[in-house]
Amino acid sequence: MDNYSSTIDSKDVIVFGAGGRVGRAAVAEAVARGHRVTAVVRDPDAYRDLEGPGITLVRGDATDAASVAALAAGHDAAVNAAVRLDVPSVDFFTAAAKAMVTGLTEAGVGRLLTLGIATTLETAPGVRIMDAPDFPEQYRTFSQGHVAEFELLAVEAGPGLDWLMVVPGMDLNAEAERTGGYRTSVGTVLDGTGRISHADLALALLDEIERPRHSRVQLAVSS
């Protein structure tokens, strides 16, 4: 199983959507590795439990390029784990992608990891999980937001922004235990249950920050 963590120079990492499960796991893993983290949430008063050594908790908006640029200046890499369920999926994820491209480029941040969803992965060439005839329409609509996000990043991100969409398996499980490793594939579903813990997903995110191995693709990650 993949796991590339080892001693490396400390980095400044900004995490958008730091209050969610994936965001929290990414913050925890980054701090455990000795990195400095800016944890971005919409309402800091609601997430004071995130505060701690190595963590700066700030208010920000992942869909606002000016907010992204101001907060991200001076950082080495960004993680976008932000999501809103009260906004149409395509609207939110494309707005966030545009803000990340514009804001991170202005701030001089060269690496972006954004979260995808397993339903957009291919089961065969040109055939995604979400394309199945019996796939629930409401989930297809939500999945389409990540498809649009990926397409926008592919078109609008310039050479100065090295981005990657990290896609957890279908069973991103809050009860799953950390294994300390993971498997990967590019753009396709991995064999097996597709289960992965938030902690193991965070391993993959931080490994790709410390030693980038993939760029401008969907990287499927599973235990």
mmCIF file of N, CA, C and O in Angstrom, residues 86-121:
data_model
loop_
_atom_site.group_PDB
_atom_site.id
_atom_site.type_symbol
_atom_site.label_atom_id
_atom_site.label_comp_id
_atom_site.label_asym_id
_atom_site.label_seq_id
_atom_site.Cartn_x
_atom_site.Cartn_y
_atom_site.Cartn_z
ATOM 1 N N ASP A 86 -26.481 23.399 0.682
ATOM 2 C CA ASP A 86 -27.613 24.300 0.500
ATOM 3 C C ASP A 86 -27.495 25.103 -0.788
ATOM 4 O O ASP A 86 -28.292 26.001 -1.041
ATOM 5 N N VAL A 87 -26.487 24.779 -1.594
ATOM 6 C CA VAL A 87 -26.251 25.447 -2.876
ATOM 7 C C VAL A 87 -26.184 24.358 -3.953
ATOM 8 O O VAL A 87 -25.621 23.288 -3.702
ATOM 9 N N PRO A 88 -26.755 24.576 -5.143
ATOM 10 C CA PRO A 88 -26.650 23.562 -6.194
ATOM 11 C C PRO A 88 -25.204 23.127 -6.411
ATOM 12 O O PRO A 88 -24.291 23.959 -6.433
ATOM 13 N N SER A 89 -24.994 21.842 -6.561
ATOM 14 C CA SER A 89 -23.653 21.261 -6.623
ATOM 15 C C SER A 89 -22.780 21.893 -7.704
ATOM 16 O O SER A 89 -21.627 22.271 -7.441
ATOM 17 N N VAL A 90 -23.297 22.009 -8.912
ATOM 18 C CA VAL A 90 -22.500 22.579 -10.003
ATOM 19 C C VAL A 90 -22.125 24.022 -9.691
ATOM 20 O O VAL A 90 -20.985 24.441 -9.915
ATOM 21 N N ASP A 91 -23.064 24.768 -9.139
ATOM 22 C CA ASP A 91 -22.797 26.164 -8.811
ATOM 23 C C ASP A 91 -21.682 26.273 -7.770
ATOM 24 O O ASP A 91 -20.750 27.078 -7.916
ATOM 25 N N PHE A 92 -21.776 25.477 -6.709
ATOM 26 C CA PHE A 92 -20.788 25.587 -5.640
ATOM 27 C C PHE A 92 -19.406 25.144 -6.099
ATOM 28 O O PHE A 92 -18.415 25.866 -5.898
ATOM 29 N N PHE A 93 -19.310 23.969 -6.696
ATOM 30 C CA PHE A 93 -17.986 23.430 -7.010
ATOM 31 C C PHE A 93 -17.288 24.186 -8.139
ATOM 32 O O PHE A 93 -16.061 24.302 -8.137
ATOM 33 N N THR A 94 -18.049 24.716 -9.080
ATOM 34 C CA THR A 94 -17.399 25.527 -10.110
ATOM 35 C C THR A 94 -16.979 26.881 -9.541
ATOM 36 O O THR A 94 -15.915 27.404 -9.892
ATOM 37 N N ALA A 95 -17.787 27.445 -8.643
ATOM 38 C CA ALA A 95 -17.402 28.706 -8.014
ATOM 39 C C ALA A 95 -16.134 28.524 -7.186
ATOM 40 O O ALA A 95 -15.227 29.370 -7.207
ATOM 41 N N ALA A 96 -16.058 27.421 -6.467
ATOM 42 C CA ALA A 96 -14.863 27.148 -5.664
ATOM 43 C C ALA A 96 -13.651 26.930 -6.555
ATOM 44 O O ALA A 96 -12.558 27.431 -6.257
ATOM 45 N N ALA A 97 -13.825 26.200 -7.633
ATOM 46 C CA ALA A 97 -12.699 25.947 -8.539
ATOM 47 C C ALA A 97 -12.179 27.250 -9.138
ATOM 48 O O ALA A 97 -10.963 27.478 -9.205
ATOM 49 N N LYS A 98 -13.088 28.112 -9.567
ATOM 50 C CA LYS A 98 -12.668 29.407 -10.122
ATOM 51 C C LYS A 98 -11.931 30.237 -9.075
ATOM 52 O O LYS A 98 -10.901 30.857 -9.360
ATOM 53 N N ALA A 99 -12.468 30.252 -7.860
ATOM 54 C CA ALA A 99 -11.842 31.029 -6.794
ATOM 55 C C ALA A 99 -10.461 30.474 -6.458
ATOM 56 O O ALA A 99 -9.523 31.244 -6.196
ATOM 57 N N MET A 100 -10.327 29.146 -6.449
ATOM 58 C CA MET A 100 -9.033 28.541 -6.149
ATOM 59 C C MET A 100 -8.013 28.880 -7.238
ATOM 60 O O MET A 100 -6.876 29.249 -6.944
ATOM 61 N N VAL A 101 -8.403 28.744 -8.487
ATOM 62 C CA VAL A 101 -7.477 29.030 -9.583
ATOM 63 C C VAL A 101 -7.022 30.485 -9.518
ATOM 64 O O VAL A 101 -5.816 30.790 -9.550
ATOM 65 N N THR A 102 -7.975 31.408 -9.410
ATOM 66 C CA THR A 102 -7.645 32.833 -9.398
ATOM 67 C C THR A 102 -6.903 33.225 -8.125
ATOM 68 O O THR A 102 -5.852 33.881 -8.168
ATOM 69 N N GLY A 103 -7.446 32.833 -6.990
ATOM 70 C CA GLY A 103 -6.876 33.243 -5.716
ATOM 71 C C GLY A 103 -5.515 32.643 -5.429
ATOM 72 O O GLY A 103 -4.596 33.353 -4.991
ATOM 73 N N LEU A 104 -5.359 31.344 -5.668
ATOM 74 C CA LEU A 104 -4.077 30.705 -5.392
ATOM 75 C C LEU A 104 -2.994 31.194 -6.354
ATOM 76 O O LEU A 104 -1.839 31.371 -5.959
ATOM 77 N N THR A 105 -3.375 31.419 -7.601
ATOM 78 C CA THR A 105 -2.409 31.945 -8.569
ATOM 79 C C THR A 105 -1.946 33.332 -8.152
ATOM 80 O O THR A 105 -0.747 33.633 -8.176
ATOM 81 N N GLU A 106 -2.889 34.176 -7.749
ATOM 82 C CA GLU A 106 -2.531 35.524 -7.287
ATOM 83 C C GLU A 106 -1.629 35.455 -6.056
ATOM 84 O O GLU A 106 -0.700 36.257 -5.902
ATOM 85 N N ALA A 107 -1.887 34.486 -5.179
ATOM 86 C CA ALA A 107 -1.119 34.364 -3.943
ATOM 87 C C ALA A 107 0.217 33.663 -4.138
ATOM 88 O O ALA A 107 1.035 33.635 -3.218
ATOM 89 N N GLY A 108 0.427 33.081 -5.313
ATOM 90 C CA GLY A 108 1.675 32.391 -5.580
ATOM 91 C C GLY A 108 1.766 31.010 -4.970
ATOM 92 O O GLY A 108 2.865 30.487 -4.760
ATOM 93 N N VAL A 109 0.615 30.401 -4.686
ATOM 94 C CA VAL A 109 0.589 29.029 -4.151
ATOM 95 C C VAL A 109 0.607 28.059 -5.322
ATOM 96 O O VAL A 109 -0.258 28.130 -6.199
ATOM 97 N N GLY A 110 1.558 27.140 -5.335
ATOM 98 C CA GLY A 110 1.758 26.310 -6.512
ATOM 99 C C GLY A 110 1.122 24.948 -6.505
ATOM 100 O O GLY A 110 1.183 24.232 -7.505
ATOM 101 N N ARG A 111 0.489 24.549 -5.395
ATOM 102 C CA ARG A 111 -0.063 23.196 -5.312
ATOM 103 C C ARG A 111 -1.448 23.240 -4.695
ATOM 104 O O ARG A 111 -1.657 23.805 -3.624
ATOM 105 N N LEU A 112 -2.429 22.625 -5.370
ATOM 106 C CA LEU A 112 -3.808 22.528 -4.889
ATOM 107 C C LEU A 112 -4.254 21.075 -4.928
ATOM 108 O O LEU A 112 -4.148 20.411 -5.959
ATOM 109 N N LEU A 113 -4.781 20.609 -3.790
ATOM 110 C CA LEU A 113 -5.447 19.309 -3.736
ATOM 111 C C LEU A 113 -6.909 19.562 -3.425
ATOM 112 O O LEU A 113 -7.235 20.199 -2.419
ATOM 113 N N THR A 114 -7.786 19.092 -4.298
ATOM 114 C CA THR A 114 -9.215 19.267 -4.084
ATOM 115 C C THR A 114 -9.872 17.894 -4.004
ATOM 116 O O THR A 114 -9.402 16.929 -4.600
ATOM 117 N N LEU A 115 -10.959 17.809 -3.253
ATOM 118 C CA LEU A 115 -11.628 16.535 -3.024
ATOM 119 C C LEU A 115 -12.661 16.247 -4.117
ATOM 120 O O LEU A 115 -13.456 17.122 -4.459
ATOM 121 N N GLY A 116 -12.639 15.032 -4.624
ATOM 122 C CA GLY A 116 -13.637 14.600 -5.587
ATOM 123 C C GLY A 116 -14.588 13.604 -4.961
ATOM 124 O O GLY A 116 -14.643 13.445 -3.737
ATOM 125 N N ILE A 117 -15.344 12.905 -5.805
ATOM 126 C CA ILE A 117 -16.311 11.926 -5.319
ATOM 127 C C ILE A 117 -16.220 10.675 -6.183
ATOM 128 O O ILE A 117 -16.038 10.748 -7.406
ATOM 129 N N ALA A 118 -16.345 9.510 -5.545
ATOM 130 C CA ALA A 118 -16.085 8.231 -6.219
ATOM 131 C C ALA A 118 -17.014 7.956 -7.388
ATOM 132 O O ALA A 118 -16.647 7.244 -8.329
ATOM 133 N N THR A 119 -18.212 8.520 -7.361
ATOM 134 C CA THR A 119 -19.185 8.242 -8.419
ATOM 135 C C THR A 119 -18.735 8.762 -9.779
ATOM 136 O O THR A 119 -19.291 8.364 -10.808
ATOM 137 N N THR A 120 -17.732 9.639 -9.798
ATOM 138 C CA THR A 120 -17.231 10.184 -11.068
ATOM 139 C C THR A 120 -16.110 9.334 -11.659
ATOM 140 O O THR A 120 -15.628 9.632 -12.757
ATOM 141 N N LEU A 121 -15.689 8.288 -10.953
ATOM 142 C CA LEU A 121 -14.623 7.423 -11.449
ATOM 143 C C LEU A 121 -15.141 6.457 -12.502
ATOM 144 O O LEU A 121 -16.321 6.081 -12.500
#
